[in-house]
Short mmCIF file of C-alpha atoms and ligand atoms in Angstrom, two decimals:
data_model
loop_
_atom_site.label_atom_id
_atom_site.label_comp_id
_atom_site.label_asym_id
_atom_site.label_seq_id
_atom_site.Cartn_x
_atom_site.Cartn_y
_atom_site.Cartn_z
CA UNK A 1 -232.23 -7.70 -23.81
CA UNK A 2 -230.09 -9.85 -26.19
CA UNK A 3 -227.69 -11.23 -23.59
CA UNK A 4 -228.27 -13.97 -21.22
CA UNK A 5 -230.18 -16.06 -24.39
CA UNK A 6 -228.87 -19.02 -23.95
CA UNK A 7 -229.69 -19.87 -20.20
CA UNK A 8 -231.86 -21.96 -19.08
CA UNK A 9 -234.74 -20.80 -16.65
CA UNK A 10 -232.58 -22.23 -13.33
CA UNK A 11 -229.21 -21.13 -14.46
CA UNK A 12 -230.53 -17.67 -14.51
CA UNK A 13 -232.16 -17.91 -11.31
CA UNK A 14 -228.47 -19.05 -9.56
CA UNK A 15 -227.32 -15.58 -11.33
CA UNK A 16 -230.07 -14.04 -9.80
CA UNK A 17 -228.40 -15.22 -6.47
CA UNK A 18 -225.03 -13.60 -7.41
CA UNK A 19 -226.43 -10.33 -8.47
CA UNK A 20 -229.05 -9.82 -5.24
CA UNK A 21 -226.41 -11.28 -3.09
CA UNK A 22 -223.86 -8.57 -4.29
CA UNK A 23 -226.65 -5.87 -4.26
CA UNK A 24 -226.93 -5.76 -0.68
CA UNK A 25 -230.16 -8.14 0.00
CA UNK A 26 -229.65 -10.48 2.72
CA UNK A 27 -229.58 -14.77 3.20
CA UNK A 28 -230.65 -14.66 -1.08
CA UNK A 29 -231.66 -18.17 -1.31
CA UNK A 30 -232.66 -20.20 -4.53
CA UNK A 31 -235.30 -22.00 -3.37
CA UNK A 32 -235.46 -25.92 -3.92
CA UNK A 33 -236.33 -26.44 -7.54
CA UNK A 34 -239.12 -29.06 -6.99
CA UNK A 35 -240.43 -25.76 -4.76
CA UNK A 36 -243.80 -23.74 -5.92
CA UNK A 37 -244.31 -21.72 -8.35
CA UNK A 38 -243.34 -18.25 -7.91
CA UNK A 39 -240.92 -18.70 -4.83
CA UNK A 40 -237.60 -19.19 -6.93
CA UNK A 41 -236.02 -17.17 -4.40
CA UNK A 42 -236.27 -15.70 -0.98
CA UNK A 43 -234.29 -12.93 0.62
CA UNK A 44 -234.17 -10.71 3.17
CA UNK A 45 -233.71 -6.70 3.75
CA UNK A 46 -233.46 -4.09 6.16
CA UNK A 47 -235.82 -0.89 6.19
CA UNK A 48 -235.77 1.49 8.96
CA UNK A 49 -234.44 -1.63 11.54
CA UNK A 50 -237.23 -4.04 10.14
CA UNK A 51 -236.68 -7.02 8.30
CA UNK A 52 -238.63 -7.88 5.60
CA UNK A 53 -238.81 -11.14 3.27
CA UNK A 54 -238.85 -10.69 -0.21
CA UNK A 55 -240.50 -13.56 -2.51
CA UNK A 56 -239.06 -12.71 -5.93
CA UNK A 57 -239.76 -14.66 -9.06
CA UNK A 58 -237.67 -15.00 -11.85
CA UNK A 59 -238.77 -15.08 -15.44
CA UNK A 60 -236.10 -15.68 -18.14
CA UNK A 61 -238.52 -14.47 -20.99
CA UNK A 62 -239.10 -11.70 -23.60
CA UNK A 63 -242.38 -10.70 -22.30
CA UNK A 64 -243.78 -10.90 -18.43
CA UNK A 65 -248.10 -10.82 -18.29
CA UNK A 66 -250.58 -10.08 -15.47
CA UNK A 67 -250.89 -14.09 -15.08
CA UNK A 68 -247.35 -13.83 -13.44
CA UNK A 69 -247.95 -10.95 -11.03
CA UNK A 70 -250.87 -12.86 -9.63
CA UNK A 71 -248.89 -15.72 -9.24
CA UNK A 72 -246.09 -14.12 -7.26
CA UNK A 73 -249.02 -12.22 -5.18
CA UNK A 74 -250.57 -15.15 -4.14
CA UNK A 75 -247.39 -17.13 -3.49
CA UNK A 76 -245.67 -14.00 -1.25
CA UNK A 77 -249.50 -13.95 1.10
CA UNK A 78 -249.18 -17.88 1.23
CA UNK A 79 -245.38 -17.67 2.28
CA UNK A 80 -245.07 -18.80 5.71
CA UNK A 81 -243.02 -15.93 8.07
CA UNK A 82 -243.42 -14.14 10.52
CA UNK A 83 -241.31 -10.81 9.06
CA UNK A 84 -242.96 -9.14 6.81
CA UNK A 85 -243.17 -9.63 2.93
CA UNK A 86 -242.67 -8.09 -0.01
CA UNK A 87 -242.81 -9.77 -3.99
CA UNK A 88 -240.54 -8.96 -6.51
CA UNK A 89 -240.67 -9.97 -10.38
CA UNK A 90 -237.55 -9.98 -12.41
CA UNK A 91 -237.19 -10.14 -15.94
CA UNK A 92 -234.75 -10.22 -18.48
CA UNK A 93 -237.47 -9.07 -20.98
CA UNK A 94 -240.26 -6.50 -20.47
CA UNK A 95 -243.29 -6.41 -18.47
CA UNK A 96 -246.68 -6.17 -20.53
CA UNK A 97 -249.07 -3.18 -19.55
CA UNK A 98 -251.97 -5.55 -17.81
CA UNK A 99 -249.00 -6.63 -15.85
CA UNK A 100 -247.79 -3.15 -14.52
CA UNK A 101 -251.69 -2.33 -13.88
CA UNK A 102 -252.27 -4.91 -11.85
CA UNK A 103 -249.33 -4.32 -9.30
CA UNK A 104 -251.48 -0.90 -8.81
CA UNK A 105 -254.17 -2.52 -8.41
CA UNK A 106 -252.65 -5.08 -5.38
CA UNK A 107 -251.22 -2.10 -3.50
CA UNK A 108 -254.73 -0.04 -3.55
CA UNK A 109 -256.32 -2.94 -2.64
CA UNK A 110 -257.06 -4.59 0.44
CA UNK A 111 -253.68 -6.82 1.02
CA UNK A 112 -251.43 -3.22 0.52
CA UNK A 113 -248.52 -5.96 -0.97
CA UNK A 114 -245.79 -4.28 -2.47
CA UNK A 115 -244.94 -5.60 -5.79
CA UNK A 116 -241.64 -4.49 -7.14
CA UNK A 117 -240.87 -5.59 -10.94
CA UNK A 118 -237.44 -5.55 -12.31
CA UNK A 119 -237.35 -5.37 -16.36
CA UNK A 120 -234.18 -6.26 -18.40
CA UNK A 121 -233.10 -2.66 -18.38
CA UNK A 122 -233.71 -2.44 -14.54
CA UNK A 123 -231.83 -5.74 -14.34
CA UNK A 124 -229.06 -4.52 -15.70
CA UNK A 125 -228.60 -1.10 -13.82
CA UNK A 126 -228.77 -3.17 -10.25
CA UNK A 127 -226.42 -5.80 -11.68
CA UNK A 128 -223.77 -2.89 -12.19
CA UNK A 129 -224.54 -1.19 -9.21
CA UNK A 130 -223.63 -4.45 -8.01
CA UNK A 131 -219.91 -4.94 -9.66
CA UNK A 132 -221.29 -7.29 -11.90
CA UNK A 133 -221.80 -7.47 -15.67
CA UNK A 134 -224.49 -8.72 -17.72
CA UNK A 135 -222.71 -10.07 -20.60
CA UNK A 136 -222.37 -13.05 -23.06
CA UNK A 137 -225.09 -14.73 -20.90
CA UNK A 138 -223.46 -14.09 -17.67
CA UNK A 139 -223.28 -12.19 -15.17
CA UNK A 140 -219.79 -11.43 -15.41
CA UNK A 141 -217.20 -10.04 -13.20
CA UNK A 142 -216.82 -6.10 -12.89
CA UNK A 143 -214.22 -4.67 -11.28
CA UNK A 144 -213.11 -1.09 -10.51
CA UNK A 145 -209.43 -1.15 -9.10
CA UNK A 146 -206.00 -2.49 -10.40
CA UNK A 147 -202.84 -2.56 -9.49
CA UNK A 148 -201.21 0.98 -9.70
CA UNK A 149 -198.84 1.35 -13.20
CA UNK A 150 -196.63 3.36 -11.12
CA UNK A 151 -193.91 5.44 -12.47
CA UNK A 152 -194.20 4.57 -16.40
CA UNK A 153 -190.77 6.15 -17.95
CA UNK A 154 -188.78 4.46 -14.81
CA UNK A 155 -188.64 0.54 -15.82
CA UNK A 156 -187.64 1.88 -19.51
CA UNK A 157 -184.79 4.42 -17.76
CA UNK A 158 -183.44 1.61 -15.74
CA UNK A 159 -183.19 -0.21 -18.92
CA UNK A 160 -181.06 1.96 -21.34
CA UNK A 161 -179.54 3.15 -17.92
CA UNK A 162 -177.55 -0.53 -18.07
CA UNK A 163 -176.40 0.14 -21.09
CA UNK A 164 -172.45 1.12 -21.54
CA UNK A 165 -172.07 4.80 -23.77
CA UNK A 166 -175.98 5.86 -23.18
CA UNK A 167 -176.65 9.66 -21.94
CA UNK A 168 -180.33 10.44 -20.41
CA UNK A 169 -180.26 13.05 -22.77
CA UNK A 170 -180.30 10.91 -25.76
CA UNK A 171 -183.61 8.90 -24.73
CA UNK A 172 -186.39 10.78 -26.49
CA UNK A 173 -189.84 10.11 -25.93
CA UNK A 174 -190.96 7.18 -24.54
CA UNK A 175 -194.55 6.16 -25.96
CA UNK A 176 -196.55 3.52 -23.93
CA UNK A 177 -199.92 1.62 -23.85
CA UNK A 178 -201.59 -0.36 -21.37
CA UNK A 179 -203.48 -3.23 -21.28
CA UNK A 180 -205.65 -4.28 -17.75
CA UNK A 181 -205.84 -7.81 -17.80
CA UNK A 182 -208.09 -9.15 -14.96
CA UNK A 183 -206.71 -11.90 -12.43
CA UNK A 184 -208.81 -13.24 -9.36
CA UNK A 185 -207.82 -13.94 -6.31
CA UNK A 186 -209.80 -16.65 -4.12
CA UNK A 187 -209.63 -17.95 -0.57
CA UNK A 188 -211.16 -21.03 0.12
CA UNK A 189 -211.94 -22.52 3.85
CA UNK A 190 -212.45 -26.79 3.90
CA UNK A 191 -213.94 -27.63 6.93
CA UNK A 192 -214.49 -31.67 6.37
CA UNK A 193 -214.93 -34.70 9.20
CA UNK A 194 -215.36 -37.84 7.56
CA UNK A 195 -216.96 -40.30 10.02
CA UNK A 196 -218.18 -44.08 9.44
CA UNK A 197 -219.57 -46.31 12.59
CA UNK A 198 -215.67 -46.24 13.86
CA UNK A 199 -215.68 -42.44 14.67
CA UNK A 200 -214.06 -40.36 13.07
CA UNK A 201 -211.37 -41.17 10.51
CA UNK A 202 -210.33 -38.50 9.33
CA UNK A 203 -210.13 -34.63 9.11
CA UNK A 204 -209.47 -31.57 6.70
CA UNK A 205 -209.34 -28.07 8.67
CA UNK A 206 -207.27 -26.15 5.80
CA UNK A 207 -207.55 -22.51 3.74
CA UNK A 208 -206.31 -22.27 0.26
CA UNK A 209 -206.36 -19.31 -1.91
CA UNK A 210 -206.01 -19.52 -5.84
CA UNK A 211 -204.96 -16.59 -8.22
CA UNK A 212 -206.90 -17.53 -11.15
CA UNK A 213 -206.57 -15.79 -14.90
CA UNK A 214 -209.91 -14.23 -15.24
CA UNK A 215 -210.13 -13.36 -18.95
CA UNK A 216 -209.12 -17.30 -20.27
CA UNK A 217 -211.93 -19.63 -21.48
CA UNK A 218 -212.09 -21.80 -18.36
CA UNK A 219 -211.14 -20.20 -15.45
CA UNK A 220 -207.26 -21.15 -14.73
CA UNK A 221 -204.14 -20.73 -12.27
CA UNK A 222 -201.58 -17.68 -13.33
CA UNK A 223 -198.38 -18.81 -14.16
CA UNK A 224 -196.05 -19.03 -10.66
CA UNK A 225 -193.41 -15.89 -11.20
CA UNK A 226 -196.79 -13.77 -11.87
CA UNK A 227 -197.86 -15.42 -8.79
CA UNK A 228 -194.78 -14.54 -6.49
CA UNK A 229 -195.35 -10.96 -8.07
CA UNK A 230 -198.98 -10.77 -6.46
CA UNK A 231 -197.67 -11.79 -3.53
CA UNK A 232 -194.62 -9.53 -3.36
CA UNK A 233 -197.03 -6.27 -3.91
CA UNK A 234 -199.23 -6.85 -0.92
CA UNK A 235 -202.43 -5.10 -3.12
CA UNK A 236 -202.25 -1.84 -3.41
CA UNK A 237 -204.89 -0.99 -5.29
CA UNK A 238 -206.15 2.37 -6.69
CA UNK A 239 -209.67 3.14 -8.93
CA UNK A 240 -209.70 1.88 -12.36
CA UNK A 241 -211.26 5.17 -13.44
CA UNK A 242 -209.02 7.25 -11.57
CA UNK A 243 -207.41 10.21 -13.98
CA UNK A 244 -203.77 9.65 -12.79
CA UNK A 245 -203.80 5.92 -13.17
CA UNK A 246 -204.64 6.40 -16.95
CA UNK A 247 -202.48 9.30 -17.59
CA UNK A 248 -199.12 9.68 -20.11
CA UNK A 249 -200.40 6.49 -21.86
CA UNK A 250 -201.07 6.41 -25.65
CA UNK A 251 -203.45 3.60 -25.61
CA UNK A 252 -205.77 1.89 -23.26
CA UNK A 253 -207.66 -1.40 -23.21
CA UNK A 254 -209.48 -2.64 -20.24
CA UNK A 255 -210.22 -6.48 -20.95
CA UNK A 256 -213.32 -7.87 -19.15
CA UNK A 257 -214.17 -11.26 -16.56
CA UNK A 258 -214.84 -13.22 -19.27
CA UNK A 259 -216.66 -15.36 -16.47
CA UNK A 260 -219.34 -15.02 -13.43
CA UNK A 261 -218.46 -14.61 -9.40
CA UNK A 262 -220.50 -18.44 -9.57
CA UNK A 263 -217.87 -19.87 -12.17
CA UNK A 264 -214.51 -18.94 -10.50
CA UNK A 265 -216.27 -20.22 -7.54
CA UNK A 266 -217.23 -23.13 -8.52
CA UNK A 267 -213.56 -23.67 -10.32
CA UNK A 268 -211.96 -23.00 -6.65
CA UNK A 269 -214.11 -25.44 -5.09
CA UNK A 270 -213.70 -28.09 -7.78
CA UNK A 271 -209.82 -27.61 -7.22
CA UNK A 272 -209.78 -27.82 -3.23
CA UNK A 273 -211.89 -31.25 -3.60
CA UNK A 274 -209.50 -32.32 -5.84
CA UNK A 275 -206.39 -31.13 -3.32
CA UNK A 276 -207.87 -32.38 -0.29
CA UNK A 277 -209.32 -36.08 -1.70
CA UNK A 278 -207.85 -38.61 0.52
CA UNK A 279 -208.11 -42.29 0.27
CA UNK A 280 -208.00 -43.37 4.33
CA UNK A 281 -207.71 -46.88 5.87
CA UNK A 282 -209.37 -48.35 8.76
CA UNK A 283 -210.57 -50.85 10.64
CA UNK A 284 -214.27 -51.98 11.02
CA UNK A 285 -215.74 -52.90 14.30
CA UNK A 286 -215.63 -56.28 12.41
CA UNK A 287 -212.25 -56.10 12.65
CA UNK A 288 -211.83 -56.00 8.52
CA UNK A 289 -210.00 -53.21 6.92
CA UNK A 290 -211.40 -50.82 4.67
CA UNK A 291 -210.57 -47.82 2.18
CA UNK A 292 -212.60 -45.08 2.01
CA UNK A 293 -212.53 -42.45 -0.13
CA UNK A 294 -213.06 -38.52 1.62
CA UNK A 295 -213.77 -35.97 -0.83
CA UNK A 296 -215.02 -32.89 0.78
CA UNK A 297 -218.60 -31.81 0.64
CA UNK A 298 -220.12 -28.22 -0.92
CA UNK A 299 -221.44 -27.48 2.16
CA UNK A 300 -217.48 -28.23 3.55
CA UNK A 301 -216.26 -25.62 1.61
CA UNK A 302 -216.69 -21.74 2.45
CA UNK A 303 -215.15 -19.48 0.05
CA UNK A 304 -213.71 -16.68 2.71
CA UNK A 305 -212.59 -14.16 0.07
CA UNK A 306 -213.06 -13.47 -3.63
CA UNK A 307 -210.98 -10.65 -4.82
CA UNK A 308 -211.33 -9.40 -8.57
CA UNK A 309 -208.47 -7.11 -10.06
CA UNK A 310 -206.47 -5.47 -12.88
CA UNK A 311 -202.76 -5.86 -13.57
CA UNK A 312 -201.22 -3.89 -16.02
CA UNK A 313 -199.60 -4.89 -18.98
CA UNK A 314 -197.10 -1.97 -19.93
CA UNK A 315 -195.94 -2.06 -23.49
CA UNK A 316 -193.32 0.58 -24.63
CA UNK A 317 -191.75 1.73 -27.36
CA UNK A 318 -188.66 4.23 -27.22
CA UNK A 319 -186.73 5.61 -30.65
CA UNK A 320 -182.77 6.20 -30.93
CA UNK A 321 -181.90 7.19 -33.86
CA UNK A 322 -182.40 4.61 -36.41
CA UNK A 323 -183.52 1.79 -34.15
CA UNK A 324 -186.88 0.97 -31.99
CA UNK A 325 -186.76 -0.28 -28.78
CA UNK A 326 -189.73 -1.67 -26.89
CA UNK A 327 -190.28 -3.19 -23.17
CA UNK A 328 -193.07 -5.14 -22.29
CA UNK A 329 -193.77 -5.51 -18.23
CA UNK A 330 -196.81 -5.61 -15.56
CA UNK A 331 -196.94 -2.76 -13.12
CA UNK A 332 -197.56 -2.91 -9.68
CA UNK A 333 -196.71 0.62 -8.17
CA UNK A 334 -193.43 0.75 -7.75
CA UNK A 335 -192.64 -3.02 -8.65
CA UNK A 336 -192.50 -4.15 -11.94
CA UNK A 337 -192.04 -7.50 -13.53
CA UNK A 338 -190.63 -8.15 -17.07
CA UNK A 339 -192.18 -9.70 -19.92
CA UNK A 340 -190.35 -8.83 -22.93
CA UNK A 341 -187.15 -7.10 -23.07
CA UNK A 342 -186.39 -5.45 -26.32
CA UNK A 343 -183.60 -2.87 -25.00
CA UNK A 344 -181.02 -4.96 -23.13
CA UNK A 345 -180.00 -6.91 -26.14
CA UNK A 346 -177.79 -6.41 -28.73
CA UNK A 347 -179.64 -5.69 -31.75
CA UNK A 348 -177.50 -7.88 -34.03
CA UNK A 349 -177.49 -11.10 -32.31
CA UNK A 350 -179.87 -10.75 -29.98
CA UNK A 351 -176.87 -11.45 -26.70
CA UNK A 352 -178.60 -10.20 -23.39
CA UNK A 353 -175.22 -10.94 -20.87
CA UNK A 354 -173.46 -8.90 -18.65
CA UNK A 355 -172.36 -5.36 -20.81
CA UNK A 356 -173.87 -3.94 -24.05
CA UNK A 357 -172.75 -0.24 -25.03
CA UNK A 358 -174.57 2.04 -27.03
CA UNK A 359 -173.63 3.34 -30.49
CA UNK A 360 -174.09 6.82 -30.81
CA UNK A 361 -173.52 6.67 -34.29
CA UNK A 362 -176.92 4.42 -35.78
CA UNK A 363 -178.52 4.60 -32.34
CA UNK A 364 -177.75 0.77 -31.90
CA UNK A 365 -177.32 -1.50 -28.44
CA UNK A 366 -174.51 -4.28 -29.08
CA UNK A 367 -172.89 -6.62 -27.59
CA UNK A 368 -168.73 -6.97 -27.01
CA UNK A 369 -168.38 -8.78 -30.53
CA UNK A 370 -170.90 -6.05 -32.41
CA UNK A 371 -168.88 -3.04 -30.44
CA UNK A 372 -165.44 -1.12 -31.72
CA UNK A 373 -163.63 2.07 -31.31
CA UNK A 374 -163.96 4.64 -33.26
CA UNK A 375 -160.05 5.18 -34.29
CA UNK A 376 -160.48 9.14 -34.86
CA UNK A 377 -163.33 10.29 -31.84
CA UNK A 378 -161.86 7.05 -29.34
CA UNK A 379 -165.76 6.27 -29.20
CA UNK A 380 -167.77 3.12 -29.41
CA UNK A 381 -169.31 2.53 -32.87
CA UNK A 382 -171.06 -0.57 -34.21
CA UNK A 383 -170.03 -2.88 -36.71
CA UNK A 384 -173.20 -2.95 -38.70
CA UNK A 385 -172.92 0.81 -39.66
CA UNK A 386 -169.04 1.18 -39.11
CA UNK A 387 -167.67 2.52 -42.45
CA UNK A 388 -163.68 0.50 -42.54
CA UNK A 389 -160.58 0.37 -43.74
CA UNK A 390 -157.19 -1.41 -43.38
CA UNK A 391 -154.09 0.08 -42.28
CA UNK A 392 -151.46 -1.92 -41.69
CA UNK A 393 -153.28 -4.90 -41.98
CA UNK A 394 -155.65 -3.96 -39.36
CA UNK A 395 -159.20 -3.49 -39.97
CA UNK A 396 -160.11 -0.12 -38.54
CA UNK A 397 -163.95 1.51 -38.03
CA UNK A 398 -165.34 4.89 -39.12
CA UNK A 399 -168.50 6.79 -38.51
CA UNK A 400 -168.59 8.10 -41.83
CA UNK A 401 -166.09 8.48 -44.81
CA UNK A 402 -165.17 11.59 -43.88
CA UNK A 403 -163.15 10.11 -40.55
CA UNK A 404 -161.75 7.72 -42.52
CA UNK A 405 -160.54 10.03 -45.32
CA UNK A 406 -159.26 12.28 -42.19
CA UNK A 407 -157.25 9.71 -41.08
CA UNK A 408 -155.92 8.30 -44.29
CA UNK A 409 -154.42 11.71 -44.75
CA UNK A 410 -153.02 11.57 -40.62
CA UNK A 411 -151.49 7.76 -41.17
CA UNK A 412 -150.22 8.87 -44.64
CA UNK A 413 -147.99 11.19 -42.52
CA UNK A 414 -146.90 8.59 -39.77
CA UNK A 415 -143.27 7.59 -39.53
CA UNK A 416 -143.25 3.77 -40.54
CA UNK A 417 -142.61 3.39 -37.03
CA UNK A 418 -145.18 4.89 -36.14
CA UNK A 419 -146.90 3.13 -38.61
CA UNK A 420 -145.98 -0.47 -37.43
CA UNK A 421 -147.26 0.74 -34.06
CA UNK A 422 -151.05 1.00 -35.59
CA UNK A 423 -151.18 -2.60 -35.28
CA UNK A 424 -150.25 -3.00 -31.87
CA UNK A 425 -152.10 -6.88 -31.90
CA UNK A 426 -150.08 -7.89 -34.48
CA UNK A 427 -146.70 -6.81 -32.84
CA UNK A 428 -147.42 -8.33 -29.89
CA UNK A 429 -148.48 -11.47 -31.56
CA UNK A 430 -145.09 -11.14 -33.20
CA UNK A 431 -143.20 -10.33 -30.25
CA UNK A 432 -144.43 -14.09 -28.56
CA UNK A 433 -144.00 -16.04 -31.74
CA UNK A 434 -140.33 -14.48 -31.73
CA UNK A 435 -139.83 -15.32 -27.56
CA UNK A 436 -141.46 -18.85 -28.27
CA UNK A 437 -139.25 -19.55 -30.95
CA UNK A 438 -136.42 -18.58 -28.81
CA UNK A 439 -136.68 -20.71 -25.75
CA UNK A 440 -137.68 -24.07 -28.07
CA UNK A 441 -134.00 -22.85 -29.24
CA UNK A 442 -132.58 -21.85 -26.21
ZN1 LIG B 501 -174.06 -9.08 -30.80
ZN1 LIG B 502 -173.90 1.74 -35.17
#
């Protein structure tokens, strides 16, 4: 097995500890490393209302001999209990044939130990049954439920259905892919009593619970407004593999823990000694003042809760006539929060306030300065595809020649009255020079 290389022999015994721990065995305990040989760690199981102790040893190699077995069998009779016990061999490699033989040979023989050994491939199948992943030499993070994408077409709808001049009808398909990005969520308990030969000085009783990326290098905090949108959706989570979760997208991608239950552990613990670190004065018996620093202890901190899952990242792309529009936004059933917003903007200056109306003649969103009227349908049209022309002395906009030809021929007919009146800004601007003019006389 190629993964896990680069570990060292006690780094993949603590991922041992994560994987039995999350298989179901019970109190899975590295054992103290200075320990003997072939006791790296003890746990506990279950069968038919017995307990029994299992003795497991774990050997980070390519190729696991007899020599090994016999170790493990002599160090699981030798181990002091009063249960029952068991040995177990785990490997990331292979076990050798002498070595397979010989764990026959112990249970025909007179001690009747049970010698279980766990190859790479083995390894691996308990590690998934276990929500975990063997990966880039870790034991990463698997997880099989997300946040629901809810109703896809709905945030896109709600979109266009802000626009001014925009019928339902004229939205055509709506093409979307996902992307599950994996987030963490961990509660932390910090039990601490600092005490020096004045009592007590001081106390932490507090729970704090991180939402951590889980897909960056290091493991890290999410960004606050995703934050607020975690909380808001009180986790309502559905399978990961469930048909209707993945259904009317175009494209999928599921990204993976890019880290191990240990590491976003040991990240929340590192960050609640850092929170709770308190420098605290007091006074000796010897009536002298001191400072002492309290950082919380491992064994202070319990984390309470450690909650992988996916959000997803909803990217859509919707077609009106000549222009694309696309809306990027995580899902959370029927919450959604916006990342990118490429339909409420005009598409000319990129203006995002209050009112944008559609053009129905390029397909266009615009803004109040990128909108006109169409002089011969009354209709909004766009000045980017508007086809113009002046009559008196007023720019006017077209969908096409045609219109404006139309209309040339109309306004050719006008009365000049008539024809004054098509420039109804200009008369008016006229009209107050003219009263202005007469009251500085007046
Ligand atoms: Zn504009
Ligand atoms: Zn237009």
């Amino acid at each position: 097995m190629p993964v896990l290389d680069d570990l060292s022999g006690l780094e993949f015994e603590a991922i041992m500890v994560d994987v039995f721990s999350n298989y179901g065995y019970e109190n899975v305990e590295q054992t103290p490393q200075t320990g003997d040989e072939g006791r790296d760690i003890l746990m506990e199981e279950t069968v038919n209302g017995q307990r029994r102790e299992i003795v497991v040893e774990c050997k980070h190699m390519d190729q696991v001999g007899r020599e090994i077995v016999q170790k493990l069998h002599s160090a699981a009779l030798t181990h002091d209990n009063s249960a029952p016990v068991r040995g177990m061999v785990v490997t990331t490699g292979i076990f050798t044939d002498q070595a397979k033989e010989h764990v026959d040979k112990i249970r025909a023989g007179g001690d009747g130990m049970e010698i279980e050994l766990v190859d790479g491939n083995r390894l691996r199948e308990i590690s998934e049954e276990a929500g975990l992943d063997l990966q880039n030499g870790k034991v990463e993070l698997v997880c099989r439920h997300t946040l629901p994408p809810g109703d896809i077409e709905k945030p896109v709808l709600e979109q266009f259905d802000s626009v001014n001049n925009i019928e339902p009808s004229e939205i055509g398909s709506i093409e979307s892919s996902v992307q599950f990005y994996p987030v963490v969520s961990i509660e932390a308990r910090t039990d601490a009593k600092f005490e020096t030969s004045v009592g007590v000085i001081h106390r932490v009783n507090e729970c704090d619970t991180f939402h951590l990326r889980g897909n960056s290098s290091q493991p890290k905090p999410i960004d606050d407004s995703l934050q607020q949108f975690l909380d808001d959706d009180s986790h309502q989570f559905v399978e990961l593999n469930d048909p209707t979760v993945q259904e009317g997208f175009d494209s999928i991608t599921i990204e993976r823990f890019r880290h191990a239950e240990s590491d976003f552990k040991e990240w929340a613990a590192d960050q609640v000694k850092a929170e709770h670190t308190e420098t605290v004065e007091y006074t000796g018996k010897n009536n002298v003042d001191y400072d002492k620093e309290c950082v919380p202890s491992d064994s202070d901190i319990s984390i309470t809760n450690l909650t992988p899952m996916y959000v997803p990242r909803i990217r859509s792309k919707t077609r009106l006539l000549e222009h694309g529009y696309s809306l990027e936004y995580d899902a959370a059933g029927e919450n959604h929060r916006i990342i990118e917003n490429g339909i409420f903007r005009c598409n000319h200056c990129g203006w995002s306030w209050i009112s944008l109306t559609y053009c129905e003649n390029c397909g266009s969103i615009n803004c109040w300065r990128h909108i006109r009227t169409e002089r011969v349908e009354g209709t909004p049209v766009c000045t980017e595809c508007a086809v113009t022309g002046r009559f008196a002395l007023r720019k006017r906009f077209f969908y096409d020649k045609e219109n404006m030809e139309q209309f040339r021929e109309e306004f050719e007919q006008y009365s000049p009255h008539k024809m004054i009146l098509e420039n109804r800004p200009a008369i008016i601007g006229f009209v107050l020079v003219v009263l202005v003019a007469l009251i500085y006389l007046l």
